[in-house]
mmCIF file of C-alpha atoms in Angstrom:
data_model
loop_
_atom_site.group_PDB
_atom_site.id
_atom_site.type_symbol
_atom_site.label_atom_id
_atom_site.label_comp_id
_atom_site.label_asym_id
_atom_site.label_seq_id
_atom_site.Cartn_x
_atom_site.Cartn_y
_atom_site.Cartn_z
ATOM 1 C CA UNK A 1230 -35.750 66.351 -75.650
ATOM 2 C CA UNK A 1231 -35.603 67.281 -71.971
ATOM 3 C CA UNK A 1232 -33.862 64.860 -68.997
ATOM 4 C CA UNK A 1233 -36.163 63.101 -66.560
ATOM 5 C CA UNK A 1234 -35.539 60.604 -63.637
ATOM 6 C CA UNK A 1235 -38.215 58.406 -62.817
ATOM 7 C CA UNK A 1236 -38.272 57.392 -59.102
ATOM 8 C CA UNK A 1237 -40.473 54.067 -58.860
ATOM 9 C CA UNK A 1238 -41.647 51.852 -56.080
ATOM 10 C CA UNK A 1239 -43.357 48.678 -56.367
ATOM 11 C CA UNK A 1240 -44.991 46.979 -53.730
ATOM 12 C CA UNK A 1241 -47.102 43.788 -53.683
ATOM 13 C CA UNK A 1242 -50.499 44.537 -54.223
ATOM 14 C CA UNK A 1243 -53.107 44.671 -51.316
ATOM 15 C CA UNK A 1244 -54.147 41.486 -50.013
ATOM 16 C CA UNK A 1245 -51.374 39.813 -51.935
ATOM 17 C CA UNK A 1246 -49.320 37.706 -48.667
ATOM 18 C CA UNK A 1247 -46.074 39.240 -48.678
ATOM 19 C CA UNK A 1248 -44.302 36.060 -47.410
ATOM 20 C CA UNK A 1249 -41.134 38.160 -46.993
ATOM 21 C CA UNK A 1250 -42.742 41.545 -45.401
ATOM 22 C CA UNK A 1251 -44.009 38.612 -42.929
ATOM 23 C CA UNK A 1252 -41.149 36.804 -42.307
ATOM 24 C CA UNK A 1253 -39.187 40.929 -41.571
ATOM 25 C CA UNK A 1254 -42.195 41.514 -39.322
ATOM 26 C CA UNK A 1255 -41.650 38.004 -37.074
ATOM 27 C CA UNK A 1256 -38.432 39.129 -36.417
ATOM 28 C CA UNK A 1257 -39.268 42.372 -35.457
ATOM 29 C CA UNK A 1258 -41.112 40.824 -32.767
ATOM 30 C CA UNK A 1259 -39.502 38.853 -31.640
ATOM 31 C CA UNK A 1260 -36.487 41.744 -31.281
ATOM 32 C CA UNK A 1261 -37.990 44.584 -29.811
ATOM 33 C CA UNK A 1262 -39.976 46.178 -32.097
ATOM 34 C CA UNK A 1263 -43.952 43.804 -31.217
ATOM 35 C CA UNK A 1264 -45.451 47.287 -31.873
ATOM 36 C CA UNK A 1265 -44.619 47.160 -35.665
ATOM 37 C CA UNK A 1266 -47.350 45.898 -37.734
ATOM 38 C CA UNK A 1267 -47.983 45.379 -41.834
ATOM 39 C CA UNK A 1268 -43.941 44.839 -43.143
ATOM 40 C CA UNK A 1269 -44.657 45.505 -46.949
ATOM 41 C CA UNK A 1270 -41.563 44.986 -48.649
ATOM 42 C CA UNK A 1271 -40.789 46.462 -52.438
ATOM 43 C CA UNK A 1272 -38.617 47.617 -54.456
ATOM 44 C CA UNK A 1273 -37.451 50.183 -55.892
ATOM 45 C CA UNK A 1274 -36.124 51.729 -59.267
ATOM 46 C CA UNK A 1275 -34.588 54.662 -60.508
ATOM 47 C CA UNK A 1276 -33.741 55.905 -64.191
ATOM 48 C CA UNK A 1277 -33.171 58.385 -66.376
ATOM 49 C CA UNK A 1278 -35.126 58.780 -69.880
ATOM 50 C CA UNK A 1279 -34.899 62.064 -72.762
ATOM 51 C CA UNK A 1280 -39.107 62.984 -73.673
ATOM 52 C CA UNK A 1281 -39.847 66.247 -75.413
ATOM 53 C CA UNK A 1282 -42.067 66.664 -72.198
ATOM 54 C CA UNK A 1283 -42.808 65.486 -68.179
ATOM 55 C CA UNK A 1284 -46.447 64.130 -69.206
ATOM 56 C CA UNK A 1285 -43.852 62.171 -72.503
ATOM 57 C CA UNK A 1286 -41.230 60.951 -69.995
ATOM 58 C CA UNK A 1287 -44.363 59.873 -66.985
ATOM 59 C CA UNK A 1288 -46.498 57.470 -70.185
ATOM 60 C CA UNK A 1289 -43.715 55.456 -71.267
ATOM 61 C CA UNK A 1290 -41.846 54.904 -67.859
ATOM 62 C CA UNK A 1291 -45.558 53.941 -67.151
ATOM 63 C CA UNK A 1292 -45.912 51.738 -70.492
ATOM 64 C CA UNK A 1293 -42.306 49.870 -69.487
ATOM 65 C CA UNK A 1294 -43.812 49.443 -66.007
ATOM 66 C CA UNK A 1295 -47.146 47.680 -67.695
ATOM 67 C CA UNK A 1296 -44.080 45.837 -70.129
ATOM 68 C CA UNK A 1297 -41.454 44.698 -67.825
ATOM 69 C CA UNK A 1298 -40.381 46.710 -64.547
ATOM 70 C CA UNK A 1299 -43.538 45.368 -62.921
ATOM 71 C CA UNK A 1300 -46.017 42.698 -63.150
ATOM 72 C CA UNK A 1301 -49.551 43.695 -62.710
ATOM 73 C CA UNK A 1302 -51.006 40.525 -61.577
ATOM 74 C CA UNK A 1303 -49.095 40.635 -58.525
ATOM 75 C CA UNK A 1304 -47.575 44.850 -58.021
ATOM 76 C CA UNK A 1305 -48.913 47.905 -58.152
ATOM 77 C CA UNK A 1306 -46.266 50.717 -59.258
ATOM 78 C CA UNK A 1307 -46.061 54.374 -58.128
ATOM 79 C CA UNK A 1308 -43.799 57.059 -60.202
ATOM 80 C CA UNK A 1309 -42.776 59.833 -59.398
ATOM 81 C CA UNK A 1310 -40.769 61.597 -62.201
ATOM 82 C CA UNK A 1311 -38.607 65.219 -61.733
ATOM 83 C CA UNK A 1312 -36.683 67.138 -64.726
ATOM 84 C CA UNK A 1313 -33.302 66.342 -64.348
ATOM 85 C CA UNK V 1096 -40.661 13.967 -84.294
ATOM 86 C CA UNK V 1097 -38.260 16.698 -82.982
ATOM 87 C CA UNK V 1098 -38.385 18.849 -79.809
ATOM 88 C CA UNK V 1099 -36.211 22.388 -79.652
ATOM 89 C CA UNK V 1100 -35.079 23.199 -76.145
ATOM 90 C CA UNK V 1101 -33.754 26.782 -76.232
ATOM 91 C CA UNK V 1102 -31.132 27.758 -74.135
ATOM 92 C CA UNK V 1103 -31.053 31.107 -72.628
ATOM 93 C CA UNK V 1104 -28.102 33.173 -70.745
ATOM 94 C CA UNK V 1105 -28.365 31.000 -67.171
ATOM 95 C CA UNK V 1106 -30.409 27.945 -68.279
ATOM 96 C CA UNK V 1107 -29.842 25.124 -66.795
ATOM 97 C CA UNK V 1108 -31.746 21.939 -67.704
ATOM 98 C CA UNK V 1109 -30.987 22.401 -71.439
ATOM 99 C CA UNK V 1110 -28.872 19.100 -71.294
ATOM 100 C CA UNK V 1111 -31.504 16.962 -69.036
ATOM 101 C CA UNK V 1112 -34.414 18.344 -71.086
ATOM 102 C CA UNK V 1113 -32.091 17.361 -74.166
ATOM 103 C CA UNK V 1114 -30.893 14.239 -72.707
ATOM 104 C CA UNK V 1115 -34.855 12.818 -71.484
ATOM 105 C CA UNK V 1116 -35.965 13.232 -74.832
ATOM 106 C CA UNK V 1117 -32.691 12.187 -77.076
ATOM 107 C CA UNK V 1118 -31.875 9.518 -75.031
ATOM 108 C CA UNK V 1119 -34.456 8.581 -72.725
ATOM 109 C CA UNK V 1120 -37.322 8.638 -75.011
ATOM 110 C CA UNK V 1121 -35.552 8.571 -78.558
ATOM 111 C CA UNK V 1122 -36.553 11.397 -80.404
ATOM 112 C CA UNK V 1123 -34.887 13.725 -82.616
ATOM 113 C CA UNK V 1124 -34.038 16.713 -80.514
ATOM 114 C CA UNK V 1125 -32.324 20.027 -81.027
ATOM 115 C CA UNK V 1126 -31.168 22.788 -78.588
ATOM 116 C CA UNK V 1127 -32.212 26.562 -79.921
ATOM 117 C CA UNK V 1128 -30.274 29.600 -78.957
ATOM 118 C CA UNK V 1129 -32.316 32.050 -77.179
ATOM 119 C CA UNK V 1130 -31.236 34.299 -79.671
ATOM 120 C CA UNK V 1131 -32.511 33.157 -82.579
ATOM 121 C CA UNK V 1132 -35.441 34.573 -84.702
ATOM 122 C CA UNK V 1133 -36.631 31.798 -86.233
ATOM 123 C CA UNK V 1134 -37.349 28.199 -85.802
ATOM 124 C CA UNK V 1135 -36.769 25.101 -87.176
ATOM 125 C CA UNK V 1136 -39.450 23.970 -89.975
ATOM 126 C CA UNK V 1137 -39.003 20.731 -88.097
ATOM 127 C CA UNK V 1138 -39.816 21.547 -84.791
ATOM 128 C CA UNK V 1139 -42.967 19.757 -83.457
ATOM 129 C CA UNK V 1140 -42.529 20.389 -79.635
ATOM 130 C CA UNK V 1141 -40.882 23.496 -77.898
ATOM 131 C CA UNK V 1142 -39.269 22.812 -74.808
ATOM 132 C CA UNK V 1143 -38.443 25.838 -72.571
ATOM 133 C CA UNK V 1144 -36.251 24.659 -69.629
ATOM 134 C CA UNK V 1145 -34.979 25.189 -65.628
ATOM 135 C CA UNK V 1146 -32.312 27.323 -64.905
ATOM 136 C CA UNK V 1147 -32.344 30.957 -63.757
ATOM 137 C CA UNK V 1148 -31.889 32.931 -67.088
ATOM 138 C CA UNK V 1149 -31.007 35.931 -67.146
ATOM 139 C CA UNK V 1150 -30.152 35.888 -63.088
ATOM 140 C CA UNK V 1151 -33.524 35.883 -62.447
ATOM 141 C CA UNK V 1152 -32.678 39.091 -62.062
ATOM 142 C CA UNK V 1153 -35.999 41.680 -61.960
ATOM 143 C CA UNK V 1154 -38.402 39.162 -61.364
ATOM 144 C CA UNK V 1155 -37.725 35.053 -62.945
ATOM 145 C CA UNK V 1156 -38.320 34.892 -66.203
ATOM 146 C CA UNK V 1157 -39.216 38.615 -66.726
ATOM 147 C CA UNK V 1158 -35.979 39.281 -69.418
ATOM 148 C CA UNK V 1159 -35.946 36.313 -70.924
ATOM 149 C CA UNK V 1160 -39.474 36.584 -71.787
ATOM 150 C CA UNK V 1161 -38.271 39.488 -74.401
ATOM 151 C CA UNK V 1162 -35.500 37.476 -76.025
ATOM 152 C CA UNK V 1163 -35.952 37.453 -79.704
ATOM 153 C CA UNK V 1164 -36.645 33.272 -80.170
ATOM 154 C CA UNK V 1165 -39.674 34.398 -77.766
ATOM 155 C CA UNK V 1166 -41.397 35.779 -80.304
ATOM 156 C CA UNK V 1167 -41.172 33.117 -82.661
ATOM 157 C CA UNK V 1168 -42.095 31.189 -79.319
ATOM 158 C CA UNK V 1169 -45.396 32.892 -78.840
ATOM 159 C CA UNK V 1170 -46.326 32.556 -82.771
ATOM 160 C CA UNK V 1171 -45.353 28.937 -82.626
ATOM 161 C CA UNK V 1172 -47.806 28.698 -79.237
ATOM 162 C CA UNK V 1173 -50.592 30.724 -80.910
ATOM 163 C CA UNK V 1174 -50.570 28.380 -84.587
ATOM 164 C CA UNK V 1175 -50.955 25.247 -82.384
ATOM 165 C CA UNK V 1176 -47.677 24.183 -81.897
ATOM 166 C CA UNK V 1177 -46.817 22.130 -78.613
ATOM 167 C CA UNK V 1178 -44.849 24.002 -75.767
ATOM 168 C CA UNK V 1179 -44.020 23.232 -72.569
ATOM 169 C CA UNK V 1180 -42.635 24.906 -69.749
ATOM 170 C CA UNK V 1181 -40.853 23.660 -66.668
ATOM 171 C CA UNK V 1182 -39.677 25.481 -63.329
ATOM 172 C CA UNK V 1183 -38.427 28.791 -65.399
ATOM 173 C CA UNK V 1184 -39.969 27.814 -68.753
ATOM 174 C CA UNK V 1185 -43.467 28.258 -66.648
ATOM 175 C CA UNK V 1186 -42.110 31.306 -65.529
ATOM 176 C CA UNK V 1187 -41.242 32.707 -68.719
ATOM 177 C CA UNK V 1188 -44.800 31.278 -69.865
ATOM 178 C CA UNK V 1189 -46.734 32.856 -67.382
ATOM 179 C CA UNK V 1190 -44.447 36.432 -68.165
ATOM 180 C CA UNK V 1191 -44.822 36.387 -71.538
ATOM 181 C CA UNK V 1192 -48.877 35.961 -71.054
ATOM 182 C CA UNK V 1193 -49.342 32.840 -72.968
ATOM 183 C CA UNK V 1194 -49.832 31.128 -69.682
ATOM 184 C CA UNK V 1195 -52.053 33.310 -66.675
ATOM 185 C CA UNK V 1196 -51.276 33.456 -63.254
ATOM 186 C CA UNK V 1197 -47.959 34.065 -61.754
ATOM 187 C CA UNK V 1198 -45.258 32.321 -59.605
ATOM 188 C CA UNK V 1199 -44.378 33.614 -56.858
ATOM 189 C CA UNK V 1200 -41.441 33.184 -53.647
ATOM 190 C CA UNK V 1201 -42.149 30.234 -52.315
ATOM 191 C CA UNK V 1202 -44.133 30.655 -48.943
ATOM 192 C CA UNK V 1203 -41.837 29.364 -46.652
ATOM 193 C CA UNK V 1204 -39.015 31.645 -48.360
ATOM 194 C CA UNK V 1205 -37.314 28.901 -49.136
ATOM 195 C CA UNK V 1206 -35.278 27.046 -52.206
ATOM 196 C CA UNK V 1207 -36.472 24.119 -52.092
ATOM 197 C CA UNK V 1208 -35.034 21.174 -53.754
ATOM 198 C CA UNK V 1209 -36.288 17.259 -52.989
ATOM 199 C CA UNK V 1210 -39.038 15.290 -54.495
ATOM 200 C CA UNK V 1211 -42.634 16.101 -54.228
ATOM 201 C CA UNK V 1212 -45.531 13.620 -55.462
ATOM 202 C CA UNK V 1213 -47.527 14.636 -58.607
ATOM 203 C CA UNK V 1214 -51.330 13.668 -59.148
ATOM 204 C CA UNK V 1215 -52.122 14.295 -62.709
ATOM 205 C CA UNK V 1216 -55.888 15.269 -62.797
ATOM 206 C CA UNK V 1217 -56.283 15.903 -67.027
ATOM 207 C CA UNK V 1218 -54.606 13.157 -69.331
ATOM 208 C CA UNK V 1219 -56.621 14.238 -72.749
ATOM 209 C CA UNK V 1220 -53.493 16.842 -73.219
ATOM 210 C CA UNK V 1221 -50.999 16.185 -75.453
ATOM 211 C CA UNK V 1222 -48.329 16.245 -72.524
ATOM 212 C CA UNK V 1223 -50.514 13.684 -70.650
ATOM 213 C CA UNK V 1224 -52.200 11.626 -72.474
ATOM 214 C CA UNK V 1225 -50.003 8.422 -72.589
ATOM 215 C CA UNK V 1226 -50.769 8.544 -68.223
ATOM 216 C CA UNK V 1227 -53.415 7.543 -66.348
ATOM 217 C CA UNK V 1228 -56.263 9.461 -64.623
ATOM 218 C CA UNK V 1229 -55.019 10.210 -60.887
ATOM 219 C CA UNK V 1230 -51.640 8.741 -61.529
ATOM 220 C CA UNK V 1231 -49.169 9.872 -58.971
ATOM 221 C CA UNK V 1232 -45.817 10.688 -60.325
ATOM 222 C CA UNK V 1233 -42.762 11.556 -58.351
ATOM 223 C CA UNK V 1234 -40.579 14.235 -59.801
ATOM 224 C CA UNK V 1235 -38.257 16.636 -57.896
ATOM 225 C CA UNK V 1236 -38.880 20.312 -58.102
ATOM 226 C CA UNK V 1237 -35.778 22.545 -57.837
ATOM 227 C CA UNK V 1238 -37.152 26.798 -57.085
ATOM 228 C CA UNK V 1239 -37.321 29.389 -55.051
ATOM 229 C CA UNK V 1240 -40.332 31.073 -56.975
ATOM 230 C CA UNK V 1241 -42.545 28.644 -57.175
ATOM 231 C CA UNK V 1242 -45.814 29.472 -55.598
ATOM 232 C CA UNK V 1243 -48.927 29.706 -58.238
ATOM 233 C CA UNK V 1244 -50.840 32.588 -57.946
ATOM 234 C CA UNK V 1245 -54.407 33.785 -60.226
ATOM 235 C CA UNK V 1246 -57.211 35.864 -58.993
ATOM 236 C CA UNK V 1247 -60.113 34.075 -58.442
ATOM 237 C CA UNK V 1248 -61.221 34.109 -61.840
ATOM 238 C CA UNK V 1249 -58.784 33.070 -63.521
ATOM 239 C CA UNK V 1250 -58.573 30.105 -61.088
ATOM 240 C CA UNK V 1251 -63.003 29.438 -61.620
ATOM 241 C CA UNK V 1252 -61.543 29.561 -65.452
ATOM 242 C CA UNK V 1253 -58.768 27.141 -64.996
ATOM 243 C CA UNK V 1254 -60.897 24.301 -62.635
ATOM 244 C CA UNK V 1255 -63.616 24.812 -64.942
ATOM 245 C CA UNK V 1256 -62.143 24.600 -68.423
ATOM 246 C CA UNK V 1257 -59.879 21.364 -66.720
ATOM 247 C CA UNK V 1258 -57.017 23.146 -67.504
ATOM 248 C CA UNK V 1259 -54.940 22.413 -64.206
ATOM 249 C CA UNK V 1260 -53.062 19.301 -65.496
ATOM 250 C CA UNK V 1261 -51.361 18.553 -62.278
ATOM 251 C CA UNK V 1262 -51.637 19.008 -58.360
ATOM 252 C CA UNK V 1263 -49.110 18.581 -55.535
ATOM 253 C CA UNK V 1264 -49.980 15.475 -53.482
ATOM 254 C CA UNK V 1265 -48.876 13.284 -50.942
ATOM 255 C CA UNK V 1266 -47.577 9.518 -52.060
ATOM 256 C CA UNK V 1267 -51.537 8.220 -52.256
ATOM 257 C CA UNK V 1268 -52.829 10.947 -54.232
ATOM 258 C CA UNK V 1269 -54.700 13.115 -51.598
ATOM 259 C CA UNK V 1270 -54.698 16.614 -52.517
ATOM 260 C CA UNK V 1271 -53.900 17.988 -49.285
ATOM 261 C CA UNK V 1272 -51.892 21.242 -47.633
ATOM 262 C CA UNK V 1273 -49.295 19.370 -46.605
ATOM 263 C CA UNK V 1274 -48.226 18.109 -49.713
ATOM 264 C CA UNK V 1275 -47.580 21.595 -51.266
ATOM 265 C CA UNK V 1276 -44.856 22.664 -51.084
ATOM 266 C CA UNK V 1277 -44.546 26.243 -51.868
ATOM 267 C CA UNK V 1278 -48.114 27.508 -50.903
ATOM 268 C CA UNK V 1279 -49.135 27.507 -54.818
ATOM 269 C CA UNK V 1280 -52.827 28.070 -54.659
ATOM 270 C CA UNK V 1281 -55.393 25.077 -54.508
ATOM 271 C CA UNK V 1282 -51.597 23.063 -54.863
ATOM 272 C CA UNK V 1283 -51.452 23.617 -58.725
ATOM 273 C CA UNK V 1284 -48.471 22.009 -59.902
ATOM 274 C CA UNK V 1285 -48.722 22.532 -63.619
ATOM 275 C CA UNK V 1286 -51.687 24.592 -65.567
ATOM 276 C CA UNK V 1287 -52.197 24.996 -69.596
ATOM 277 C CA UNK V 1288 -53.211 27.414 -71.884
ATOM 278 C CA UNK V 1289 -56.920 27.567 -72.693
ATOM 279 C CA UNK V 1290 -56.165 25.611 -76.313
ATOM 280 C CA UNK V 1291 -54.029 23.201 -74.238
ATOM 281 C CA UNK V 1292 -50.947 23.408 -76.320
ATOM 282 C CA UNK V 1293 -49.233 25.127 -74.090
ATOM 283 C CA UNK V 1294 -48.056 23.412 -70.106
ATOM 284 C CA UNK V 1295 -46.811 25.097 -67.629
ATOM 285 C CA UNK V 1296 -45.477 22.836 -64.663
ATOM 286 C CA UNK V 1297 -42.817 23.663 -61.617
ATOM 287 C CA UNK V 1298 -41.342 19.791 -60.748
ATOM 288 C CA UNK V 1299 -38.825 18.614 -63.826
ATOM 289 C CA UNK V 1300 -39.947 15.483 -65.133
ATOM 290 C CA UNK V 1301 -36.678 15.830 -67.029
ATOM 291 C CA UNK V 1302 -35.336 15.381 -64.095
ATOM 292 C CA UNK V 1303 -36.972 11.918 -63.331
ATOM 293 C CA UNK V 1304 -36.597 10.087 -67.173
ATOM 294 C CA UNK V 1305 -33.542 7.926 -66.850
ATOM 295 C CA UNK V 1306 -33.755 4.416 -65.027
ATOM 296 C CA UNK V 1307 -30.622 5.353 -63.874
ATOM 297 C CA UNK V 1308 -31.518 7.944 -61.781
ATOM 298 C CA UNK V 1309 -33.760 5.174 -59.705
ATOM 299 C CA UNK V 1310 -36.935 7.052 -61.417
ATOM 300 C CA UNK V 1311 -38.163 7.662 -64.310
ATOM 301 C CA UNK V 1312 -41.787 8.784 -64.201
ATOM 302 C CA UNK V 1313 -41.330 11.945 -66.015
ATOM 303 C CA UNK V 1314 -40.809 10.051 -69.083
ATOM 304 C CA UNK V 1315 -44.470 9.793 -69.745
ATOM 305 C CA UNK V 1316 -44.805 13.013 -70.574
ATOM 306 C CA UNK V 1317 -42.476 13.279 -73.226
ATOM 307 C CA UNK V 1318 -43.429 10.172 -74.276
ATOM 308 C CA UNK V 1319 -46.922 11.337 -74.378
ATOM 309 C CA UNK V 1320 -46.206 14.414 -76.497
ATOM 310 C CA UNK V 1321 -44.561 12.201 -78.835
ATOM 311 C CA UNK V 1322 -47.852 9.903 -79.053
ATOM 312 C CA UNK V 1323 -49.464 12.663 -79.702
ATOM 313 C CA UNK V 1324 -47.311 14.243 -82.642
ATOM 314 C CA UNK V 1325 -46.867 11.075 -84.598
ATOM 315 C CA UNK V 1326 -50.430 10.784 -84.284
ATOM 316 C CA UNK V 1327 -51.110 14.020 -86.533
#
């Protein structure tokens, strides 16, 4: 078994209004950043996982994202996996 | 009949739900700890109460959905048992995929705690049979993530199959944007599953079931459930 670290980035799916992002964007416009656009706020999850291979680790993390870590109805996720 | 009120770590409306069913309605009611791996035989209706199960960590309801008792709740629902999820309970039912869609952050980002009006759009459900069609109920909401969202196909199905039980409205029953507290699509406040035996709603009927509070509009929902069970 090898040890891997996964870094997962979760964002709201395209087309879903990100009210938090919108509020931050409006605040940025009201200070000195009028040209900033499309602020999207997401989550970052890091975890360690033991698996026989990188592919197997990836598959397990992907399954965990679908079942719990992300909500596929409104969220997309990107997994980056590296051997520790 | 007997209600079972599930208590998760972080539930805070479990006692209100118990009070509404046991004291205001006068039915038999009991708590069920979330670690239980079986449901008592006598349970006719499960209530997943409001609160902040598991501190709302990750997403509201996402972790409670995997509590041991939820396996039993899902199988109870799949066998046609009545399940009502209120506020955090609705979020748990959505995470458990017993109900479609999800509850997002309120559009104005605020935690909103106030009375709102609800229009009853389907009174042929076990949860609404004692309410008149179109009846306007005054019920409190108290949530930060109650902004209902579902994709277009799901919404079409919900509307086509008459599964939207309640919508936010004004005091005269007009379903208008200004009466929508949280940005829910189509002003949706409560929906059912395809069989009509699982209801999720963000407003808190259990908090307005006692006359002493000045409004007991919520009691009609619990009366409907009792009436439905007693007729079986």
